[in-house]
Coordinates of C-alpha atoms in Angstrom, one line a residue:
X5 CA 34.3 74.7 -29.8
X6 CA 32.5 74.9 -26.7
X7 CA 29.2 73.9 -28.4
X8 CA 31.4 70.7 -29.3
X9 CA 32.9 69.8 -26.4
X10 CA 29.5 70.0 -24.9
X11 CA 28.3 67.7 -27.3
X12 CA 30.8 65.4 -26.8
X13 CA 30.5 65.2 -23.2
X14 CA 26.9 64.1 -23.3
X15 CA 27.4 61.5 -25.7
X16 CA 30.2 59.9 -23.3
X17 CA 27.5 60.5 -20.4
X18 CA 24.4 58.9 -22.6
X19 CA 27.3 56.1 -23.4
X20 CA 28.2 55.7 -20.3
X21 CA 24.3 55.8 -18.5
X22 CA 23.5 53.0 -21.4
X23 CA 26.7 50.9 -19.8
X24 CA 25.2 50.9 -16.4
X25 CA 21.9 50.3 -17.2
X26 CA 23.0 47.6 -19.6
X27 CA 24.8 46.1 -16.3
X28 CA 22.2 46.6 -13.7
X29 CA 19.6 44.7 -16.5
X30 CA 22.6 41.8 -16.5
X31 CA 23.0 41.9 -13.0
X32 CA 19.1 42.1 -12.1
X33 CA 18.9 38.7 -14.6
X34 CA 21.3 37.2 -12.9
X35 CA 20.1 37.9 -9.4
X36 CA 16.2 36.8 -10.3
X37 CA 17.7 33.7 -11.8
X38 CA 19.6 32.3 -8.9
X39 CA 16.0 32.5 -7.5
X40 CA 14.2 30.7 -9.6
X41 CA 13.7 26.9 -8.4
X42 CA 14.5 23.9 -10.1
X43 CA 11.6 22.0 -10.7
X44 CA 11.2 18.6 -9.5
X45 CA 11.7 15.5 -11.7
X46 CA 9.4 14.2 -14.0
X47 CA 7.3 11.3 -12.4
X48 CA 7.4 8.0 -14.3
X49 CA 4.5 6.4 -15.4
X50 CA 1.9 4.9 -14.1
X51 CA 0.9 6.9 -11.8
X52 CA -1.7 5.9 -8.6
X53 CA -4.7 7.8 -8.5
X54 CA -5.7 9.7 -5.3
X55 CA -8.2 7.2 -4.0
X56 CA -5.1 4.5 -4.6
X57 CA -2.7 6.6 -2.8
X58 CA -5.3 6.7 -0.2
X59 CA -5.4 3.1 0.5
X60 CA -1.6 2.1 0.5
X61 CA -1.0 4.8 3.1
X62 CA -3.4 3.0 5.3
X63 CA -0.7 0.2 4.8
X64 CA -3.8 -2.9 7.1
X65 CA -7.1 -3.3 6.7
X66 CA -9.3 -6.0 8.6
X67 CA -11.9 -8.0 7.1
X68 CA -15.1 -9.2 8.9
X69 CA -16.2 -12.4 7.7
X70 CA -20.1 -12.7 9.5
X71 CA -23.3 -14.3 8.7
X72 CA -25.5 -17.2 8.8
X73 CA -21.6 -19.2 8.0
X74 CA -21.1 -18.0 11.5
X75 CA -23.8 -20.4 13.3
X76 CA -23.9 -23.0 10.9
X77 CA -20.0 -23.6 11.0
X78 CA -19.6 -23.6 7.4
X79 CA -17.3 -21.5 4.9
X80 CA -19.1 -21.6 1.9
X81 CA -23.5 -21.7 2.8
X82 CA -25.5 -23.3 0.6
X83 CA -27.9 -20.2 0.3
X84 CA -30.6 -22.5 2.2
X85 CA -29.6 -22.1 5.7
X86 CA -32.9 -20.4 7.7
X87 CA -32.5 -17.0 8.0
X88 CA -33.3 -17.6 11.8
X89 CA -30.4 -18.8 12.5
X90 CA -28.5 -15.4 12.2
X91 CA -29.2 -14.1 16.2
X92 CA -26.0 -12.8 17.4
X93 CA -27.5 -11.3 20.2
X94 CA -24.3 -9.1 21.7
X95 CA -23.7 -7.7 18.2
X96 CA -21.8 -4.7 18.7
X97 CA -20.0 -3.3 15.9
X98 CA -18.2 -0.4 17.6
X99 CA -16.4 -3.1 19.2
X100 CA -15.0 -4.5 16.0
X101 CA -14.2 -0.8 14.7
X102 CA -12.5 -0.1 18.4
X103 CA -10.4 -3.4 17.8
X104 CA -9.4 -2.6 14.3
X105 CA -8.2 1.2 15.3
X106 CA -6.5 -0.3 18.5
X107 CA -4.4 -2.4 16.8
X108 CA -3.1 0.0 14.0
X109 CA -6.0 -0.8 11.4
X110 CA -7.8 2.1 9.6
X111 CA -10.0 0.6 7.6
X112 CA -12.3 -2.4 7.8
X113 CA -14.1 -4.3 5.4
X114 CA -17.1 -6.4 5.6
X115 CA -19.0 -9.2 3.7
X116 CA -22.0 -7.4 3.5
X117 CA -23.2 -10.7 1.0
X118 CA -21.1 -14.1 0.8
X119 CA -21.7 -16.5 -1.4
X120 CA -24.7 -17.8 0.0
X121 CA -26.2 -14.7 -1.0
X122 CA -27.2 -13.7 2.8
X123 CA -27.7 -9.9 3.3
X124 CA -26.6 -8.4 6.2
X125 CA -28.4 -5.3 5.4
X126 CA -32.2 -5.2 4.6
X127 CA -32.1 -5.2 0.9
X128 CA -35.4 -4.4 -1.7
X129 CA -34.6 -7.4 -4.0
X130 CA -34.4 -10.4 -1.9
X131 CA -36.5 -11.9 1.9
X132 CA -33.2 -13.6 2.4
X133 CA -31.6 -10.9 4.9
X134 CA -31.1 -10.0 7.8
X135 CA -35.2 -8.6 7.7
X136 CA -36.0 -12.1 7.8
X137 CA -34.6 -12.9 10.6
X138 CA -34.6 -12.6 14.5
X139 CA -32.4 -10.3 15.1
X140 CA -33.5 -7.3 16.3
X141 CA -36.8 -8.9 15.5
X142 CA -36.2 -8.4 11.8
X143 CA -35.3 -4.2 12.2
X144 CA -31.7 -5.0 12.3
X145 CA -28.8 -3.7 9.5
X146 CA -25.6 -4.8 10.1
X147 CA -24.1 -2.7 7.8
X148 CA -25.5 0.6 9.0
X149 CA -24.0 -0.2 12.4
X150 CA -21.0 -0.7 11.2
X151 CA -20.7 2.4 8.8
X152 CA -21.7 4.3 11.8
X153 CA -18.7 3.1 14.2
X154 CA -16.4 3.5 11.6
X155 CA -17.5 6.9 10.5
X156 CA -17.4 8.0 14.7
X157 CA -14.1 6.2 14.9
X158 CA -12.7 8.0 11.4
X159 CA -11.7 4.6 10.2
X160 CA -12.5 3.8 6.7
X161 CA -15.3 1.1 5.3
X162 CA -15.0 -1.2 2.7
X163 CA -18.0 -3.7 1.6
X164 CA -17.6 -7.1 -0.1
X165 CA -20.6 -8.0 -2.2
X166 CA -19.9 -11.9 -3.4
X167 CA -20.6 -11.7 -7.5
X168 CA -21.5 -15.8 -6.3
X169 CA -25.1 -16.3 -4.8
X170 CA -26.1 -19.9 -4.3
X171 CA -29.3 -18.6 -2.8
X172 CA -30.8 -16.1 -5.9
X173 CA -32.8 -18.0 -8.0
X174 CA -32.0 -15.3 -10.7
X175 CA -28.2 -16.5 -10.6
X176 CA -27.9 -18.4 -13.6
X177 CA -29.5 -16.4 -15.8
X178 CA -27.1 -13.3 -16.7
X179 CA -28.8 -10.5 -18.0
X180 CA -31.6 -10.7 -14.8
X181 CA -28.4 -11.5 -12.2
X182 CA -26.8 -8.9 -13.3
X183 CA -29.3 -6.5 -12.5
X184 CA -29.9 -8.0 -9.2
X185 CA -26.3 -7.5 -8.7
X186 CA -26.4 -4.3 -9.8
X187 CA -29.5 -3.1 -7.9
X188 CA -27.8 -4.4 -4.8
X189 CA -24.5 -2.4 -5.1
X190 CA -26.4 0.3 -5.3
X191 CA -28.2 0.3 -2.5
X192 CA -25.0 -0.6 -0.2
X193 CA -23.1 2.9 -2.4
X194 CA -25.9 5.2 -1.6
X195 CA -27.8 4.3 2.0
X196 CA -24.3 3.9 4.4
X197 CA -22.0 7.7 3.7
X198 CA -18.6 6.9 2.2
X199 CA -17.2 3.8 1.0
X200 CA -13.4 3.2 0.5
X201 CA -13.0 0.0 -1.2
X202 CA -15.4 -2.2 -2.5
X203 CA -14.7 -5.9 -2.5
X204 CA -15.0 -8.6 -5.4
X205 CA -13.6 -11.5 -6.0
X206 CA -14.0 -14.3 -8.6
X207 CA -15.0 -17.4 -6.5
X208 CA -16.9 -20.0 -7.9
X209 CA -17.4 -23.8 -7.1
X210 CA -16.9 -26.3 -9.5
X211 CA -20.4 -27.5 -11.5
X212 CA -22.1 -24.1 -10.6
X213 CA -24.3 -22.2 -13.2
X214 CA -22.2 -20.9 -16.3
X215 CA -23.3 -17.3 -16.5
X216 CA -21.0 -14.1 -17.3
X217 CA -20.9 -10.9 -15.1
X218 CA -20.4 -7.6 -16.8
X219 CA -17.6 -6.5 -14.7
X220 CA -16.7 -3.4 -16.6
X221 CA -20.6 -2.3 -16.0
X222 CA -20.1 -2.9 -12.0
X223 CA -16.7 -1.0 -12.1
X224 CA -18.5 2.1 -14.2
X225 CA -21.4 2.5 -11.6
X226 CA -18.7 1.8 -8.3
X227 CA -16.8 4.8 -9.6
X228 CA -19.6 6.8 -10.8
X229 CA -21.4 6.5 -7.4
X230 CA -18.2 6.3 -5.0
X231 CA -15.2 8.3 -6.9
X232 CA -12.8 8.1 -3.9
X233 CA -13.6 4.1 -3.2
X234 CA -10.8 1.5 -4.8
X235 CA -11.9 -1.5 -6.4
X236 CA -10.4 -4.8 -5.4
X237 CA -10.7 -8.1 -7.7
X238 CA -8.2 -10.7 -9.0
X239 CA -7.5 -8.3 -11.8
X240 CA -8.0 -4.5 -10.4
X241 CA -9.1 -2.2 -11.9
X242 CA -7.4 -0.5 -8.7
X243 CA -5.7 -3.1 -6.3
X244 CA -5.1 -6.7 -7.2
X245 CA -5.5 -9.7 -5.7
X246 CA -1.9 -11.6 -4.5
X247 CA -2.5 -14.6 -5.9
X248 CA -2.7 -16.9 -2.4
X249 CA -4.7 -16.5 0.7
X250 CA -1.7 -16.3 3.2
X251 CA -1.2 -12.8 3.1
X252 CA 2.2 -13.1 1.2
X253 CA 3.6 -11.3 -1.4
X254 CA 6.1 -12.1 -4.0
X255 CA 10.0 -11.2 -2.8
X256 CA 10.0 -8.5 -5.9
X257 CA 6.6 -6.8 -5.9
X258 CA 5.7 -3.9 -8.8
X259 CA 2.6 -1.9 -8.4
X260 CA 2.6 -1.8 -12.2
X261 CA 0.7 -4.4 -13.3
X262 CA -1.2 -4.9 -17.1
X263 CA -5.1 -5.2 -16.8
X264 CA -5.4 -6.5 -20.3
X265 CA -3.3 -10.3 -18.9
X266 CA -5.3 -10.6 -16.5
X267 CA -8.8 -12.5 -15.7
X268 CA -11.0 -12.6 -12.9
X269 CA -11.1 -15.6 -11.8
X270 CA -8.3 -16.7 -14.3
X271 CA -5.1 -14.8 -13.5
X272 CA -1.8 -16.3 -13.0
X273 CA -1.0 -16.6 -9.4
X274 CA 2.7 -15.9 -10.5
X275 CA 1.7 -12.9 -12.2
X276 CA -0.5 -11.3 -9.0
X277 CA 2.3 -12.1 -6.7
X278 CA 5.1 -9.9 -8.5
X279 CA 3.5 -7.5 -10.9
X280 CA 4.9 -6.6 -14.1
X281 CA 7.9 -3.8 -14.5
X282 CA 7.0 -3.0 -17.8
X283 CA 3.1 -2.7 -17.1
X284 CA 1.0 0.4 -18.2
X285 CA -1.7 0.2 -15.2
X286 CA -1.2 1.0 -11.3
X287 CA -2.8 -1.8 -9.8
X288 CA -0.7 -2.5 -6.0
X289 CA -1.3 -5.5 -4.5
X290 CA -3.7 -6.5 -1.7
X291 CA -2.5 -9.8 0.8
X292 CA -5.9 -11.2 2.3
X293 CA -5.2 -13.8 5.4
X294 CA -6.9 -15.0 8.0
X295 CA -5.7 -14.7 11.5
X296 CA -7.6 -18.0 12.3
X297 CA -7.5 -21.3 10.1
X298 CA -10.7 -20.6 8.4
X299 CA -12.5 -17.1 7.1
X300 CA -15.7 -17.7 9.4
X301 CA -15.4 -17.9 13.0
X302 CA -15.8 -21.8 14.6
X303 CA -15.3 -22.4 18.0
X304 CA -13.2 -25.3 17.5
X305 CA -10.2 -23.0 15.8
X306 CA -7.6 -20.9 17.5
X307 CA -6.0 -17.6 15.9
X308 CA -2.3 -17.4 14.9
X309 CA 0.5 -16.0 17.1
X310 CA 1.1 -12.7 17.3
X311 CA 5.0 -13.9 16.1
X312 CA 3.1 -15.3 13.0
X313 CA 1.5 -12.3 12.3
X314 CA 4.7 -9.9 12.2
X315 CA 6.2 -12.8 9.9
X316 CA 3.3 -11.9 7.3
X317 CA 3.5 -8.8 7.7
X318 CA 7.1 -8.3 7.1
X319 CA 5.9 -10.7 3.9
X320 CA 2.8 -7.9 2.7
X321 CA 3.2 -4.6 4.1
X322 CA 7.0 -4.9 4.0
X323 CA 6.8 -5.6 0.0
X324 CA 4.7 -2.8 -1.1
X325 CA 1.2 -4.6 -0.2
X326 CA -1.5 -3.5 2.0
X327 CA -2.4 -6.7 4.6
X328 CA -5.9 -7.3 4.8
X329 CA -6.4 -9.5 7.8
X330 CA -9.7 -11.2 8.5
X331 CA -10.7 -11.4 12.1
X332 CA -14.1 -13.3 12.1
X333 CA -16.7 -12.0 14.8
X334 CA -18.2 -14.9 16.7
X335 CA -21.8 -16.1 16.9
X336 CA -22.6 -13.8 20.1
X337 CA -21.4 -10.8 17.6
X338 CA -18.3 -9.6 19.3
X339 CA -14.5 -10.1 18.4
X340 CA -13.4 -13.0 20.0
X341 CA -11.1 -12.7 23.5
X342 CA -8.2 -14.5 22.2
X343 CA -8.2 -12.4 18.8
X344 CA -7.9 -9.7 20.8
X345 CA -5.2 -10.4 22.3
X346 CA -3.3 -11.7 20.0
X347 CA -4.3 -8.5 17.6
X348 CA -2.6 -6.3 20.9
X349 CA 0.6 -8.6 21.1
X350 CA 0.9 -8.1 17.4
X351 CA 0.7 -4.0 17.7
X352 CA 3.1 -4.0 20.7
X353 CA 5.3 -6.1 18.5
X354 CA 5.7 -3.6 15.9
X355 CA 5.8 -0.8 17.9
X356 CA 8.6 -2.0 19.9
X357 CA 10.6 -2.8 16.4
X358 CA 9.4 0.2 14.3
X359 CA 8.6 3.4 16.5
X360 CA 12.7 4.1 16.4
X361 CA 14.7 4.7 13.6
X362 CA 18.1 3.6 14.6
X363 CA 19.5 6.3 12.0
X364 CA 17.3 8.7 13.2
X365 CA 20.2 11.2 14.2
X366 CA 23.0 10.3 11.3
X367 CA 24.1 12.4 9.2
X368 CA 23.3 11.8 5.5
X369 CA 25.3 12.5 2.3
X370 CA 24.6 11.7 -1.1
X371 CA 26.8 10.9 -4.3
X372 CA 25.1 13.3 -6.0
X373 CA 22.0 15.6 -5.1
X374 CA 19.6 17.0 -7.3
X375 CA 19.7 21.1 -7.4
X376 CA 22.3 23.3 -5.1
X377 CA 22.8 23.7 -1.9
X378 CA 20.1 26.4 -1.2
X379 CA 17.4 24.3 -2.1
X380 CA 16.8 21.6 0.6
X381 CA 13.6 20.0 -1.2
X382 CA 15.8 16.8 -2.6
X383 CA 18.4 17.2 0.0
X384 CA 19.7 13.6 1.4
X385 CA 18.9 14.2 4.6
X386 CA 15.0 14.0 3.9
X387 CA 15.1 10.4 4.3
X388 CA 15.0 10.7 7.9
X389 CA 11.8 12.2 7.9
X390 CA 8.2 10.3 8.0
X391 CA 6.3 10.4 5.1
X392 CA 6.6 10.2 0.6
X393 CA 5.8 13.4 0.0
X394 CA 9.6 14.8 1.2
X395 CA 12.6 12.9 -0.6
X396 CA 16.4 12.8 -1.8
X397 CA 16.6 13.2 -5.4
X398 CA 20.1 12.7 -7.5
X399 CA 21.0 15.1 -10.1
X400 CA 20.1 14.0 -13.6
X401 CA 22.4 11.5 -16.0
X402 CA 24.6 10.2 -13.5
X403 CA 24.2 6.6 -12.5
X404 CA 26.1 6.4 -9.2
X405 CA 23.1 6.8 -6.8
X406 CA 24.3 6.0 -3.4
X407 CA 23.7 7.4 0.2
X408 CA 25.8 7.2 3.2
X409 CA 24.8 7.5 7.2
X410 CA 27.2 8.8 9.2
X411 CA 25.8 7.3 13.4
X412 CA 27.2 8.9 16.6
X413 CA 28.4 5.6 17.4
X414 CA 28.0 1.6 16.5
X415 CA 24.6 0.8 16.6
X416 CA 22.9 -3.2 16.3
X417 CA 20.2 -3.5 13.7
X418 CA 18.8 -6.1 11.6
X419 CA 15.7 -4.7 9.9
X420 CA 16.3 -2.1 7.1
X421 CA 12.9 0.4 5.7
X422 CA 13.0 1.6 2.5
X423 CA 10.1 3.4 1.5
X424 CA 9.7 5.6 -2.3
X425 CA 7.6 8.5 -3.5
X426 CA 5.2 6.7 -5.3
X427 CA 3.4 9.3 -6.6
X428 CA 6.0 9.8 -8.3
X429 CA 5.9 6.1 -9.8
X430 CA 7.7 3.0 -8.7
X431 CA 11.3 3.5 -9.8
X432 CA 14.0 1.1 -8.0
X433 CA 14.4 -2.4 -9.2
X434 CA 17.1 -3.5 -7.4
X435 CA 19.9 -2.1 -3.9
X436 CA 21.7 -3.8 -1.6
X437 CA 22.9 -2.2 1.6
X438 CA 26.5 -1.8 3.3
X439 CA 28.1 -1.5 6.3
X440 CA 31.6 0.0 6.8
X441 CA 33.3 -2.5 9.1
X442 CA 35.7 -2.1 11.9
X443 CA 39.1 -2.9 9.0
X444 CA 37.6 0.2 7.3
X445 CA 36.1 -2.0 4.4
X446 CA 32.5 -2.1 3.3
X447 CA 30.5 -5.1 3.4
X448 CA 27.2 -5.9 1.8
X449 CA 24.6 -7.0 4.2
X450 CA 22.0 -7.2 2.2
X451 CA 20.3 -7.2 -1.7
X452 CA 17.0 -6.0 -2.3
X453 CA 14.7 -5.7 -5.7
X454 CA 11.7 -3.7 -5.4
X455 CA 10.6 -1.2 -3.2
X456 CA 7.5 1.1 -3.9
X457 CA 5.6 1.9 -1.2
X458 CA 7.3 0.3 1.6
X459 CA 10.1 -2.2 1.8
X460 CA 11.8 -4.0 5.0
X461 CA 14.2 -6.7 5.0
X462 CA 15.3 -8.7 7.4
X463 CA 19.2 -9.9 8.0
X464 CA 21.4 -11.7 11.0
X465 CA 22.3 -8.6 13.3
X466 CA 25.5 -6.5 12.5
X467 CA 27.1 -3.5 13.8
X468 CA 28.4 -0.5 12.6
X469 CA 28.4 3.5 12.7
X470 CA 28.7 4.0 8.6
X471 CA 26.5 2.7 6.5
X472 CA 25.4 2.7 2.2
X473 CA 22.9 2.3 0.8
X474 CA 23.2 2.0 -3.3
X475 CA 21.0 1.7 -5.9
X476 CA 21.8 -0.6 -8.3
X477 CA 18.7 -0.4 -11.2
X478 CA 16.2 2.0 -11.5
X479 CA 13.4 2.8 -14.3
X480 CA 14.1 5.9 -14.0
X481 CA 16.7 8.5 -11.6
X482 CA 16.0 7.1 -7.9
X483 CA 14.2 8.5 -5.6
X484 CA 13.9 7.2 -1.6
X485 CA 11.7 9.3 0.7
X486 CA 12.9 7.0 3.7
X487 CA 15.7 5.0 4.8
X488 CA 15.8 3.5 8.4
X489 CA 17.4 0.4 10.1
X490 CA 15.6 -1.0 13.2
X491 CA 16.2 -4.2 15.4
X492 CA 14.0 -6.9 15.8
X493 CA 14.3 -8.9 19.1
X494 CA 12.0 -10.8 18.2
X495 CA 11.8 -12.7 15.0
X496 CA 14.1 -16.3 14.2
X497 CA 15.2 -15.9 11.1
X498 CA 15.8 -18.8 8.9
X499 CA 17.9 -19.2 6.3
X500 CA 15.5 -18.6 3.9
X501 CA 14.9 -15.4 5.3
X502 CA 18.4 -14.2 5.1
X503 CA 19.0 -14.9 1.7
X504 CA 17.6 -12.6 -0.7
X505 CA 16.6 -12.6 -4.4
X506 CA 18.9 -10.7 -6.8
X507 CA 16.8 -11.3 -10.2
X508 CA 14.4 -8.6 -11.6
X509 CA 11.6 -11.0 -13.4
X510 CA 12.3 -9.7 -16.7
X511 CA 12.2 -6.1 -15.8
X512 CA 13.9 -3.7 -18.9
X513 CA 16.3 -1.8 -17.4
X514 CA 16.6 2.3 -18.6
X515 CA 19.6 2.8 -15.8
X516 CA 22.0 0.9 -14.5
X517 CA 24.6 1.7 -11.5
X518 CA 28.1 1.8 -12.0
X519 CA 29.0 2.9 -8.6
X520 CA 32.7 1.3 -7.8
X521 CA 32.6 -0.2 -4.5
X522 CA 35.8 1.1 -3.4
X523 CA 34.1 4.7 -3.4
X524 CA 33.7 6.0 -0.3
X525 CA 32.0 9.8 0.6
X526 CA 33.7 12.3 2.7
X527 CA 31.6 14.4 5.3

């Protein structure tokens, strides 16, 4: 009886023992899993590459229009001038690079060859460079000089090689021109340290020699002997041509872009300036202007104001472009005085307007956030930070994507930044922004399509302390890495400006906002 009881007890303990252990295995699971973190979303595709990502966050670039164009006040040379007449005896390019960083620039690009096939480097395959001339009695290399500022100065170099040479008596003939051409890039990708962007374009003047260049043999040996540089031509491979040569991009502006509808030298303007939303290649936009009338220095032109400057720029950076502004250096080989300053007006300009986020203290809300509230990495409030790399996300298959900033008090503001993580692809096709006014109703102040890298819009000035920003398309869930609302005292805005464009170019839309405008958050 004993001998029973005994047994029974140990079964009930063995029982029991298995109970606990079964609930300290449950309870261990369920601990480790409120651990685990929720991955991030799935990025949408296309995708930039590194060296792409590279170059939008450097957001201007400055071009250096120079050679024998520069004495002979031409813009396109006939490839006959004398090579003698390239002396610019004060060349200093430090000064160039010093101008560029000074007025927010970090890279700078120069025409290394135009198309009057010029060398501004001593190249193997042709006397017409700067060998051949008096400067620096025929020891000179402009591009050296310059690859050495901007490597002191840790600003980025980009060379332009014109595919058009009206000087080459090979031109003409293709299989020898391209070589030549060929030959030459290599020797500008493998004597000056790192390049970041190498320049083409597809200029041409009417009755020149038909002859074909084998792009796709260029692009090859540019990657192969610079992987981190971009590419730049009417058509990509990496960054694209606008489409116009005032430094203005389309009002709805994709990145994506199809390479296989485009021709260099034959694209649709219409095309370049808004991209395509259903494209399979990343190819941004590049907006090349000059800041005086013509792309070589005269001294009979004047540059633009510094007020026409922030208007283009609010045109190209602030539609998900990069500006590429020429500023020509003059015959004596120095930026000119009155570029200068007009080049510091325009940097005071924007930092007066952009270096304070009105919002910067609000608090954010969101209609819905991706993940709980322990994990902050998609948390609303991350679009007050600087930067792509830290955004809001919404939580999956809802379709009212809307954040609300809750300001100390009324604030004045007539700029609006929107900026996306676009390594994570270009998502938002079309918002609009309210304000809450003082009857307790919203009030749209503005639409907007596109966004991508960076996006501002201008509007006339309103006040408020609540604001909402909704997305009302997107390829895919939303995602804004910055929102901000500034004040520009500066700017007249037109009516033109204030109106904004509500079409989406054909886009097909995956997701589509049904968020009732009679919503509004609680704190």
């Amino acid at each position: 009886m004993n001998k029973n009881k005994n047994s029974n007890t140990t079964h009930i303990f063995k029982s029991i023992q298995n109970i606990v252990l079964i609930l300290v295995s449950v309870c261990s699971v369920s601990v480790s899993s409120s651990t685990l973190r929720r991955p991030p979303p799935l990025p949408i595709l296309p995708l930039p590459s590194s060296p792409q990502l590279q170059w939008q966050l450097t957001s201007m670039a400055l071009f250096f229009h120079f050679g024998p164009n520069t004495f002979t006040d031409s813009e396109w040379g006939s490839g006959k001038a004398d090579p003698n007449v390239f002396n610019p005896t004060q060349l200093n390019a430090s000064q160039w690079v010093h101008v560029a960083k000074e007025a927010g620039f970090n890279r700078v690009i120069l025409t290394a060859k135009h198309h009057d096939g010029f060398c501004l480097w001593p190249s193997d395959y042709t006397d017409y460079s700067v060998r051949s001339s008096e400067w620096r009695n025929g020891s000179g290399d402009v591009v050296a000089e310059l690859a050495m500022a901007a490597r002191e100065a840790g600003v980025g170099l980009g060379l332009y090689l014109s595919p058009w040479d009206r000087h080459e008596s090979y031109y003409g003939k293709t299989l020898e021109y391209n070589e030549y051409y060929i030959g030459q890039m290599s020797e500008l990708l493998t004597r000056y340290g790192d390049i970041k962007e190498v320049w083409l374009d597809g200029a041409k003047g009417e009755g020149e020699k038909d002859m074909e260049y084998f792009f796709d043999s260029w692009f090859s040996l540019i990657h192969q002997l610079q992987p981190e540089a971009v590419i730049f031509s009417d058509a990509g491979p990496d960054t694209r041509w606008i489409g116009d040569e005032a430094g203005v991009a389309g009002s709805t502006c994709w990145s994506l872009f199809n390479r296989s509808s485009a021709k260099i030298g034959g694209t649709d303007p219409g095309y370049s300036q808004h991209g395509d939303p259903q494209g399979h290649d990343w190819v941004p936009a590049e907006c090349d202007v000059s800041i005086r009338p013509g792309w070589f220095w005269h001294v009979s032109e004047a540059p633009k104001s510094a007020l026409q400057l922030l208007d283009i720029y609010y045109k190209s950076v602030g539609r998900n472009c990069l500006l590429l502004l020429n500023v020509p250096p003059n015959s004596s080989g120095l930026i000119s005085a009155e570029d200068i300053q007009v080049l510091k007006e325009f940097s005071e300009l924007r930092r007066s307007i952009f270096s304070h986020n009105l919002a910067e203290n609000a608090l954010v809300t969101a209609s819905y956030t991706r993940g709980d509230v322990r994990d902050n990495r998609f948390d609303p409030h991350n679009v007050l930070e600087e930067g792509i790399y830290t955004y809001w996300g919404p939580e999956q298959n809802k379709s009212d994507w809307a954040l609300f900033l809750y300001l100390e008090e009324s604030v004045s503001f007539n700029v609006l930044r929107v900026q996306e993580p676009i390594h994570m692809g270009q998502r938002i096709v079309a918002f609009h922004l309210d304000i809450l006014t003082e009857e307790g109703e919203w009030k749209k102040v503005i639409n907007g399509t596109t966004v991508g890298y960076q996006r501002l819009l201008q509007f006339p000035t309103v006040k408020s302390k609540q604001l909402r920003f909704v997305v009302d398309k997107s390829r895919a869930d939303p995602l804004i890495s910055y929102l901000g609302i500034f004040i520009d005292q500066f700017s007249i805005l037109s009516m033109s400006n204030t109106s904004s464009h509500t079409y989406v170019n054909g886009s097909h839309i995956l997701h589509q906002s049904s968020y009732n405008n009679s919503q509004i958050a609680s704190i």
